[in-house]
Tab-separated table of C-alpha atoms and ligand atoms in Angstrom:
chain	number	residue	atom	x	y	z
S	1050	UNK	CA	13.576	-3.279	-16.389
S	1051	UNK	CA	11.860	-6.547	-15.255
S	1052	UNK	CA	8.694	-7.321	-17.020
S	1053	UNK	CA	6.075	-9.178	-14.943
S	1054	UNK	CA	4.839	-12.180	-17.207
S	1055	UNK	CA	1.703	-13.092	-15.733
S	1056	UNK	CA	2.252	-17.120	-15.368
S	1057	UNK	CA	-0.048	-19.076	-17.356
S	1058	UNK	CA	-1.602	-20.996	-14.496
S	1059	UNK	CA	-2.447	-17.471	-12.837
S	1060	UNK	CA	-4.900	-16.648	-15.620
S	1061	UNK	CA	-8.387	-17.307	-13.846
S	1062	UNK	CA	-11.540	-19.222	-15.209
S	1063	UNK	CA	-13.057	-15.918	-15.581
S	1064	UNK	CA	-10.423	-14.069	-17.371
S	1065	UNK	CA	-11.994	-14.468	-20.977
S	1066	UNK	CA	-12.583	-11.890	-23.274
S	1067	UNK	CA	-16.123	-10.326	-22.961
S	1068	UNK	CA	-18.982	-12.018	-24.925
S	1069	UNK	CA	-21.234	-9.121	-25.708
S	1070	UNK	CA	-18.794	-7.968	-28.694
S	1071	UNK	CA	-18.909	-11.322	-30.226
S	1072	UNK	CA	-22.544	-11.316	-30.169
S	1073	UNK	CA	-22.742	-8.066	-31.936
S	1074	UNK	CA	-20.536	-9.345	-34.650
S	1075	UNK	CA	-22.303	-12.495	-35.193
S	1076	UNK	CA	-25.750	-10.556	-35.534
S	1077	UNK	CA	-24.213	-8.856	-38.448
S	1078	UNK	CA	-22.944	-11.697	-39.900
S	1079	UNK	CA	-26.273	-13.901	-39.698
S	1080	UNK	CA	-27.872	-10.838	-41.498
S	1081	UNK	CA	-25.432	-10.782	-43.958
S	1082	UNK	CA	-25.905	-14.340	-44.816
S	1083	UNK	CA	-29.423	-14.394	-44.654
S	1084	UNK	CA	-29.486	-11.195	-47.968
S	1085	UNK	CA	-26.663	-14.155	-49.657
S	1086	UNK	CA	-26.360	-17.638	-50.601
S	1087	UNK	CA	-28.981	-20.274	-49.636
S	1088	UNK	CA	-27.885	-23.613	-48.307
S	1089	UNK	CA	-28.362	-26.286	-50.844
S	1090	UNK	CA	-26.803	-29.171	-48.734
S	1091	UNK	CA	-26.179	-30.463	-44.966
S	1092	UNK	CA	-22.452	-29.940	-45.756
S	1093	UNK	CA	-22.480	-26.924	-47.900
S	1094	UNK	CA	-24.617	-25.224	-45.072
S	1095	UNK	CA	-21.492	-26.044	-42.740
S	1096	UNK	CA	-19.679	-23.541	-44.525
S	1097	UNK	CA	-19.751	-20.303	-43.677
S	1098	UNK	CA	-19.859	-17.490	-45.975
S	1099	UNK	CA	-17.274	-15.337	-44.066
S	1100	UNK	CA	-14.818	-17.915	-43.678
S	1101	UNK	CA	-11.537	-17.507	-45.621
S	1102	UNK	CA	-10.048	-21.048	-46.052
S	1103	UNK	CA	-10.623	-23.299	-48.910
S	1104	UNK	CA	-13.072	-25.108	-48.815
S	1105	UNK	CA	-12.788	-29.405	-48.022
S	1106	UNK	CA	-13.536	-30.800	-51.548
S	1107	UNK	CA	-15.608	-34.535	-51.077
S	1108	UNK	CA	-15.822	-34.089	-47.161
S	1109	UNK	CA	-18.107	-37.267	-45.709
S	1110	UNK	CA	-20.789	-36.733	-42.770
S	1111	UNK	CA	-20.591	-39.482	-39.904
S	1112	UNK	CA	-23.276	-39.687	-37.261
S	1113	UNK	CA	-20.774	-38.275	-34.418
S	1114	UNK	CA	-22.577	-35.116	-32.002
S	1115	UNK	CA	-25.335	-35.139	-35.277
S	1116	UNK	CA	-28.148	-34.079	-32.743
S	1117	UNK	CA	-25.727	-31.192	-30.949
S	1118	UNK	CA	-26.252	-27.344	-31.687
S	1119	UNK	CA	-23.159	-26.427	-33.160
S	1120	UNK	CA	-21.447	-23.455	-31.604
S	1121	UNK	CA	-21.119	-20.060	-33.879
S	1122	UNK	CA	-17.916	-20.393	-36.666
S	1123	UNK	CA	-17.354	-16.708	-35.038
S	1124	UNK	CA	-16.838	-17.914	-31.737
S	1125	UNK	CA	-14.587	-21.061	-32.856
S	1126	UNK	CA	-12.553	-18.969	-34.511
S	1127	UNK	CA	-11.940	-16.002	-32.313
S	1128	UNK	CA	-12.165	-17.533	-29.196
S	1129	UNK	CA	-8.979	-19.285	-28.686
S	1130	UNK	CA	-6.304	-20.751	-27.365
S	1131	UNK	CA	-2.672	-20.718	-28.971
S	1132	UNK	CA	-0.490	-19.105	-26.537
S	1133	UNK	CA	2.322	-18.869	-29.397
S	1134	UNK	CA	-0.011	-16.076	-30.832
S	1135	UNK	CA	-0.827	-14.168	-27.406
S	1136	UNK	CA	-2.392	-15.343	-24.425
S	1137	UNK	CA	-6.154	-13.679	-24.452
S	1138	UNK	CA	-8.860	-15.163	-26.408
S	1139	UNK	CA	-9.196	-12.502	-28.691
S	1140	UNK	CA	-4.928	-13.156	-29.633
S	1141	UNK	CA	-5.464	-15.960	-31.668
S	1142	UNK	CA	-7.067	-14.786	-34.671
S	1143	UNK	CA	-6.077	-11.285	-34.288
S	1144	UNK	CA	-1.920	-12.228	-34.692
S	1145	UNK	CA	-2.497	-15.809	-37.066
S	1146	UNK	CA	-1.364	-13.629	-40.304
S	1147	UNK	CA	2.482	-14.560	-39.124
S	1148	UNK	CA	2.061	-17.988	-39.394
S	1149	UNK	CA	3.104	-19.498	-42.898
S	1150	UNK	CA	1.262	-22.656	-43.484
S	1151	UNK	CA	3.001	-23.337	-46.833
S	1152	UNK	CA	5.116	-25.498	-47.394
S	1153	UNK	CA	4.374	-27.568	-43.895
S	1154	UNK	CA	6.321	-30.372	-43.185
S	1155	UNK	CA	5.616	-33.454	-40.151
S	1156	UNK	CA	8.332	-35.027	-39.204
S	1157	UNK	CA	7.872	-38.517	-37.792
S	1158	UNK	CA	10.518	-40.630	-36.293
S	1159	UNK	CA	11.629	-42.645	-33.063
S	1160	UNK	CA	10.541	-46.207	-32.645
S	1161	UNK	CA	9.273	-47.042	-36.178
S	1162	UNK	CA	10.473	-48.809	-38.922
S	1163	UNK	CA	9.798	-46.223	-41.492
S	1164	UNK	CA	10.669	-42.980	-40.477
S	1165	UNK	CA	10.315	-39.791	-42.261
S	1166	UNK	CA	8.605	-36.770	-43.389
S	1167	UNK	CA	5.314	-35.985	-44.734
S	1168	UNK	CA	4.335	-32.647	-46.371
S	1169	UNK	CA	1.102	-31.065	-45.531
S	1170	UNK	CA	-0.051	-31.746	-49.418
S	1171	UNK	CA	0.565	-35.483	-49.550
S	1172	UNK	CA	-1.221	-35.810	-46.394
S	1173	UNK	CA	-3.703	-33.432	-48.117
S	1174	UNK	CA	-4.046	-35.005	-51.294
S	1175	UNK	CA	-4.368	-38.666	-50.079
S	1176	UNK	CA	-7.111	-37.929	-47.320
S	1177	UNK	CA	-10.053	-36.632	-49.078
S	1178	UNK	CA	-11.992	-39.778	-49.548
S	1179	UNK	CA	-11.236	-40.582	-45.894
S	1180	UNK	CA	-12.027	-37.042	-44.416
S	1181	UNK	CA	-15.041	-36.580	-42.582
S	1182	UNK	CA	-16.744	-33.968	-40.273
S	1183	UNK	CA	-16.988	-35.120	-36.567
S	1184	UNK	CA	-18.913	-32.455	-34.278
S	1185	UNK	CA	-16.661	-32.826	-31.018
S	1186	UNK	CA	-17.781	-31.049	-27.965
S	1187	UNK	CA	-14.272	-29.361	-27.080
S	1188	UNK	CA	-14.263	-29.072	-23.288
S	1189	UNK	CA	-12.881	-27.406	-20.449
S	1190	UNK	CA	-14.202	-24.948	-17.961
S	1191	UNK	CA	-16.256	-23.847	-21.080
S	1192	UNK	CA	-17.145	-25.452	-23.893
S	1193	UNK	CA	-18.067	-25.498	-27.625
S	1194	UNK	CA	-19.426	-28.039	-30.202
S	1195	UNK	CA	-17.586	-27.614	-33.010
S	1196	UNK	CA	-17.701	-29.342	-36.735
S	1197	UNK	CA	-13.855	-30.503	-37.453
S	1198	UNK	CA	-13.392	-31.872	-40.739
S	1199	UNK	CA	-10.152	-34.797	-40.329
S	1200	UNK	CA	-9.104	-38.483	-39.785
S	1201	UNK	CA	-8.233	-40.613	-37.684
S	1202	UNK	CA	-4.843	-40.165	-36.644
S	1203	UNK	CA	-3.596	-43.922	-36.923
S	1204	UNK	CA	-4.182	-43.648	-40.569
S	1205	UNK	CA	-0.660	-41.311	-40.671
S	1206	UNK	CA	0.708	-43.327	-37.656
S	1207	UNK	CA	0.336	-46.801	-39.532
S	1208	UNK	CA	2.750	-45.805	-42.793
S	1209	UNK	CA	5.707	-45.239	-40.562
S	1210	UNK	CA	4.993	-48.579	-38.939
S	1211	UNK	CA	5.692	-48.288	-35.108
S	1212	UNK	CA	7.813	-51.249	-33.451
S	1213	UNK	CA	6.497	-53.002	-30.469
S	1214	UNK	CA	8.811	-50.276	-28.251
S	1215	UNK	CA	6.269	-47.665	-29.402
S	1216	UNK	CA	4.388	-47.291	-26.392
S	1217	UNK	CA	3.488	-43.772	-26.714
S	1218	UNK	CA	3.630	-40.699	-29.149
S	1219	UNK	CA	5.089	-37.327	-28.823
S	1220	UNK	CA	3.943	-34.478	-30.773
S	1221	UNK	CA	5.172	-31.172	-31.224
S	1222	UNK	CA	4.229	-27.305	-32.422
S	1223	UNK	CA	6.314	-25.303	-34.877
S	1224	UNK	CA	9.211	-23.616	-32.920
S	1225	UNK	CA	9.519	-20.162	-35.215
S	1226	UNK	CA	9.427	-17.106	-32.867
S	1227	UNK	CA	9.086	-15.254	-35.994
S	1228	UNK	CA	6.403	-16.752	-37.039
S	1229	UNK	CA	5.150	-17.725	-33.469
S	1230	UNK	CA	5.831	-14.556	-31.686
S	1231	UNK	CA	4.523	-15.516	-28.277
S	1232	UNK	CA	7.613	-18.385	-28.388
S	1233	UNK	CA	9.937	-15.058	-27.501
S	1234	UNK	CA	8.091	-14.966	-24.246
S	1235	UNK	CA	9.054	-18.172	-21.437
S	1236	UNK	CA	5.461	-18.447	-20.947
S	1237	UNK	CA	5.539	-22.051	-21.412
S	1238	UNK	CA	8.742	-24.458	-22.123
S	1239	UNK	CA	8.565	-24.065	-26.213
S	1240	UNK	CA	7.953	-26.044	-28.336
S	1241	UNK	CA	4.758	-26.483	-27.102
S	1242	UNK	CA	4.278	-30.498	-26.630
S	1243	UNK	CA	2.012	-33.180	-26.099
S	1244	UNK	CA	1.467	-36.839	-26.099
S	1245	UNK	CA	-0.978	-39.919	-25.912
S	1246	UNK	CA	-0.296	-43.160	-24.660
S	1247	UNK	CA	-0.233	-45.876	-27.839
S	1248	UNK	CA	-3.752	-47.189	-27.519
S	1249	UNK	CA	-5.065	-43.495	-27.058
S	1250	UNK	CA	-3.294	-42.888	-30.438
S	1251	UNK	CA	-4.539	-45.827	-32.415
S	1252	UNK	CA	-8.309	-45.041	-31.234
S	1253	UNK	CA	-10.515	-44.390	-34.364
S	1254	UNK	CA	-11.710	-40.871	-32.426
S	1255	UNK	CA	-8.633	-39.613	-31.980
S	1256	UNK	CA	-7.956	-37.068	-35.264
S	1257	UNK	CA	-5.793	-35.172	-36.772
S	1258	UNK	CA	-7.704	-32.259	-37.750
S	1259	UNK	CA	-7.459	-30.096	-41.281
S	1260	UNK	CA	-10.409	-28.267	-41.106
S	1261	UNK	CA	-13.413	-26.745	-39.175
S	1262	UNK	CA	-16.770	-25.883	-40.545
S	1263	UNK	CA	-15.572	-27.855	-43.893
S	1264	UNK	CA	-12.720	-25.051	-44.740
S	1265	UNK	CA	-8.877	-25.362	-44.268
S	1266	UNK	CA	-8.081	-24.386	-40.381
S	1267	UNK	CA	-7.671	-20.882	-40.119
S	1268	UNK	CA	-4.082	-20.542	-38.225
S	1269	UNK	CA	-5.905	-19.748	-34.684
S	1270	UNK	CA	-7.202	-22.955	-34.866
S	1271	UNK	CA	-3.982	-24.884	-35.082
S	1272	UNK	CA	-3.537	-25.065	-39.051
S	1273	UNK	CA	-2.228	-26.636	-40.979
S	1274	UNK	CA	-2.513	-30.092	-38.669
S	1275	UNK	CA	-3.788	-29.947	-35.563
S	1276	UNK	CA	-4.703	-32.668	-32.852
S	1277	UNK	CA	-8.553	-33.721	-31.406
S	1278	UNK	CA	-8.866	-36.309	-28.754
S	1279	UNK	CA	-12.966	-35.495	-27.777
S	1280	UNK	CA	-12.761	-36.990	-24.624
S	1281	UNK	CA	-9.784	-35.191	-23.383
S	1282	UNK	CA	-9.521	-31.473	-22.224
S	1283	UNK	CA	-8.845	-28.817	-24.536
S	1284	UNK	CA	-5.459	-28.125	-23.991
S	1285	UNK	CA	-4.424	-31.969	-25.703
S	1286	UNK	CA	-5.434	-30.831	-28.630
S	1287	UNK	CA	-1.438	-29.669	-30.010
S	1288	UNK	CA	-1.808	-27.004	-32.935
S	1289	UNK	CA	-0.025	-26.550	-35.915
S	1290	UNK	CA	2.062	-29.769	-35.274
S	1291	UNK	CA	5.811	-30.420	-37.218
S	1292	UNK	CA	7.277	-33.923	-35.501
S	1293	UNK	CA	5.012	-37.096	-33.855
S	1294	UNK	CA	7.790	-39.177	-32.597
S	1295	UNK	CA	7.031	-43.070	-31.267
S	1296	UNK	CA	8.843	-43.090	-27.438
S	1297	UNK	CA	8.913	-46.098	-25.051
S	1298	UNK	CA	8.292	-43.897	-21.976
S	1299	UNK	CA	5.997	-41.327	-21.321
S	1300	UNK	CA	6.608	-38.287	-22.638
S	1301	UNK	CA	6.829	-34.675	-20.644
S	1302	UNK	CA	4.119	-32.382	-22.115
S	1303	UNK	CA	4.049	-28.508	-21.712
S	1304	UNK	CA	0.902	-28.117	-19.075
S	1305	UNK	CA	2.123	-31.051	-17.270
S	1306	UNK	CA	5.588	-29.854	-16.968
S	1307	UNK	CA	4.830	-26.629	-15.985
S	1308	UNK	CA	2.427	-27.346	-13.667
S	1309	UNK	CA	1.965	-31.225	-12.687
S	1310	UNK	CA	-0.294	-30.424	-9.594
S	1311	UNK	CA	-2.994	-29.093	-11.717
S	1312	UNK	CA	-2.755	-30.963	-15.417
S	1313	UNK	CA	-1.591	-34.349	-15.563
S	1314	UNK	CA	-0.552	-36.377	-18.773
S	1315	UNK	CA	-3.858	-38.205	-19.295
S	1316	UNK	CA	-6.584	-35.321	-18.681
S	1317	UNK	CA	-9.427	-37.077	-19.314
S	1318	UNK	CA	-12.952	-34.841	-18.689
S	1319	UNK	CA	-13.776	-36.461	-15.171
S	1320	UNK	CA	-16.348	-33.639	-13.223
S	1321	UNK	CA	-15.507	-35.637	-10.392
S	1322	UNK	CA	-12.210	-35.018	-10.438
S	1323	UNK	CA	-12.105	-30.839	-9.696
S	1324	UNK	CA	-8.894	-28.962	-10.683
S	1325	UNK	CA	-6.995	-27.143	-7.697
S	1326	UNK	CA	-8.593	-24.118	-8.331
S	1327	UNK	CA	-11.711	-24.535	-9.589
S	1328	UNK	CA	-15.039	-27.419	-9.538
S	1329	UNK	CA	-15.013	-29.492	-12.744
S	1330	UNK	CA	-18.868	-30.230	-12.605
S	1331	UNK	CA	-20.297	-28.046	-14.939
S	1332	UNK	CA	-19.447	-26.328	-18.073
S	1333	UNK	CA	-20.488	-22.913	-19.392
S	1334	UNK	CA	-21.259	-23.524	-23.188
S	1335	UNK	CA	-19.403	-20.404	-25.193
S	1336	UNK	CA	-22.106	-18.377	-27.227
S	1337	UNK	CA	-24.742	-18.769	-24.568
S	1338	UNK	CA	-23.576	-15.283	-23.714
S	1339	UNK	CA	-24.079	-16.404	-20.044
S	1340	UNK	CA	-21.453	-16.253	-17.641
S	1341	UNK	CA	-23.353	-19.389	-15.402
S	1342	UNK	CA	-22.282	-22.356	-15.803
S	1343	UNK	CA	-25.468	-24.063	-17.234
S	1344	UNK	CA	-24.313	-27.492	-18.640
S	1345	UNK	CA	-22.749	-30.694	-16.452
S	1346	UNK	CA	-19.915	-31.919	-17.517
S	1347	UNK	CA	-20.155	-35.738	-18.741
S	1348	UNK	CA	-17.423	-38.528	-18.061
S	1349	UNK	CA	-14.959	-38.870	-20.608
S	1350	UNK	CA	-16.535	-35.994	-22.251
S	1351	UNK	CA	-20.101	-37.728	-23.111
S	1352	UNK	CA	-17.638	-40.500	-25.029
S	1353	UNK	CA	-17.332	-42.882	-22.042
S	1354	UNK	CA	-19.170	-45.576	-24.164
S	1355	UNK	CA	-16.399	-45.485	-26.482
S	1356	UNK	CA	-13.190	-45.243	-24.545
S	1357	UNK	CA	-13.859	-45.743	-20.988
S	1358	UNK	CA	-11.978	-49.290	-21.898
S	1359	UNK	CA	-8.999	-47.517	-22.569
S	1360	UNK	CA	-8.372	-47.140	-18.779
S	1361	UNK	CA	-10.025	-49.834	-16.685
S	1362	UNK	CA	-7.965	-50.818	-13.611
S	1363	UNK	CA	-6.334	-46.453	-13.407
S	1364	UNK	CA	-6.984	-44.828	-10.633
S	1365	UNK	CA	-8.235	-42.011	-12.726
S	1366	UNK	CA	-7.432	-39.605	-9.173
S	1367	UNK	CA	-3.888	-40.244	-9.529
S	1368	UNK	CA	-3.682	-40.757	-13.255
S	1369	UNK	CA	-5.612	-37.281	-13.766
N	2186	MTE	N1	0.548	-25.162	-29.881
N	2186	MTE	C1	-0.479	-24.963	-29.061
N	2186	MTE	N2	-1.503	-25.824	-29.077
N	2186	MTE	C2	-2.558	-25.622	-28.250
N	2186	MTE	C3	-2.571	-24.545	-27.327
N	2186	MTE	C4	-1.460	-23.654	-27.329
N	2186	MTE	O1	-1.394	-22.672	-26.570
N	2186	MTE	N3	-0.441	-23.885	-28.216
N	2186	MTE	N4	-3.626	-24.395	-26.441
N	2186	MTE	C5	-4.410	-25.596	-26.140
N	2186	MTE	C6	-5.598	-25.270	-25.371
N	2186	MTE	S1	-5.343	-24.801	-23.758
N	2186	MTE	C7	-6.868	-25.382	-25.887
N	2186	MTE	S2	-8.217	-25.133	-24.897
N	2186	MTE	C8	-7.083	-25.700	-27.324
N	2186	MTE	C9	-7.997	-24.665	-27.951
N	2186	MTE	O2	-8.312	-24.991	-29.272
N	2186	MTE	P1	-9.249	-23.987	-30.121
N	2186	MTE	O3	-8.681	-22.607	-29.963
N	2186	MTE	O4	-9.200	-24.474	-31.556
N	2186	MTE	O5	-10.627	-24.078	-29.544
N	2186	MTE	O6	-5.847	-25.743	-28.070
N	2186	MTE	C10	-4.773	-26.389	-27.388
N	2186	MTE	N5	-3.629	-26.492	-28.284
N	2187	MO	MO1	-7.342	-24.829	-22.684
């Protein structure tokens, strides 16, 4: 019997899991809060009562998306994308209860002088004074405003000192179709992969995220170490990464592979730039509960101040 696997690339804007359930949950929740704990800081109010991860010990505000209305925790943690754990929304959190995120390992290797591997508790243990929350707008079609808690990913790059033949960095997902169930599928070439060009990695917004809402990821949201490049479309942002590797050319990412006429290797947010299938112009912001498209969509995600430098001289058409 052939199954039909319903290509990625086929699933439309508007195939997203209806909003009206989510709402009804998140009423309950807010009254449930409201008859429990009152909030006796900015950061402790970040963390929701519902959650389940630990919570961040000595997290650190910054400035970054300050003014923005954060989107629901319910929504940022139910409405996802991790195709390894089922390709609707809803999958996510539903199926993260396979995924072991102790002990973790990252390998990192390729052109660097100190190559190795890093468990998820060194990296934990020696971050806490440098974590910090950063509310990112996370952007595609849709978007969400979310509160990460992480670090700037050339902190880990640095201490496995890249050569001058680094000129980009590879990162990879956990391959463990045990553990990753949706990996037994050929949805998309696993591992799932990704990679920056070497400036893009080295910029001080670029994270490596540990946490959201200033608990431990849940494993829908990538955990134990997941990527965050704010001005770049969602689907950069690697999950539950096991190997960064230094490479001297560009390397192939799992979108981009799959489907190079509609996601290249930079995806930057450009609204002028629309996607074969759909306008880029606007965004619909998730939790709105509308299905319009209320919001435009800002150059380099609203962060052209900062990184617009990164690519003067591309042709940001052809270099999409
Ligand atoms: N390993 C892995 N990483 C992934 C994905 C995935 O399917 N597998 N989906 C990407 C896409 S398409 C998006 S939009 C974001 C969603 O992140 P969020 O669910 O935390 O909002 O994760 C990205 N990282
Ligand atoms: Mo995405």
């Amino acid at each position: 019997m052939r199954i039909h696997i319903r290509r990625p690339w086929e699933l439309k804007e508007s195939d997203v899991t209806p909003e009206e359930a989510f709402r009804q949950r998140r009423l309950i929740i807010k009254a449930a809060a409201l008859a429990g704990l009152g909030a006796a800081s900015p950061l402790q109010a970040l963390v929701p009562s519902q959650g389940s991860g630990a919570v961040i010990q000595g997290l650190a505000d910054t400035p970054y998306g300050k003014g923005l209305p954060l989107t629901d925790y319910e929504y940022v943690t139910s409405y996802n994308n991790f195709y390894e754990l089922g390709t609707d929304k809803g999958d996510p959190a539903r199926n993260a209860g396979s995924l072991r995120t102790r002990p973790w390992t990252v390998r990192v290797d390729g052109e660097c002088e100190a190559p190795g591997e890093i468990g998820i508790e060194d990296i934990l243990a020696r971050i806490p004074q440098e974590e910090r929350i950063y509310r990112f707008r996370c952007v595609e079609a849709w978007s969400m405003i979310v509160p990460w808690a992480g670090f700037p990913l050339s902190r880990l790059l640095q201490r496995f000192r890249p050569t001058s033949r680094a000129r980009y960095v590879a990162f990879e997902t956990l391959l463990d179709p045990e553990q990753l169930p949706g990996q037994k599928r050929p949805i998309l070439d696993w591992p799932y992969r990704e990679g920056l060009r070497m400036d893009e990695a080295m910029h001080p917004l670029t994270l490596l995220v540990t946490g959201v809402y200033g608990r431990e990821l849940p494993g829908q949201n990538g955990a134990p170490l997941r990527l965050m490049v704010p001005w770049k479309y969602g689907f950069k942002s690697i999950k539950s990464i096991v190997r960064i590797r230094f490479v001297e050319r560009q390397p192939g990412t799992a979108w981009s592979d799959l489907q190079p006429s509609e996601y290249g290797f930079y995806a930057n947010v450009n609204p002028e730039v629309d996607h074969p299938r759909w306008s880029q112009a606007r965004e619909r912001r998730i939790g709105e509960g509308l299905f319009e498209r209320k919001h435009e969509t800002l150059m380099f995600n609203g962060y052209a101040e900062e990184v617009a430098g990164l690519y003067r001289g591309m042709d940001l058409r052809k270099n999409f």
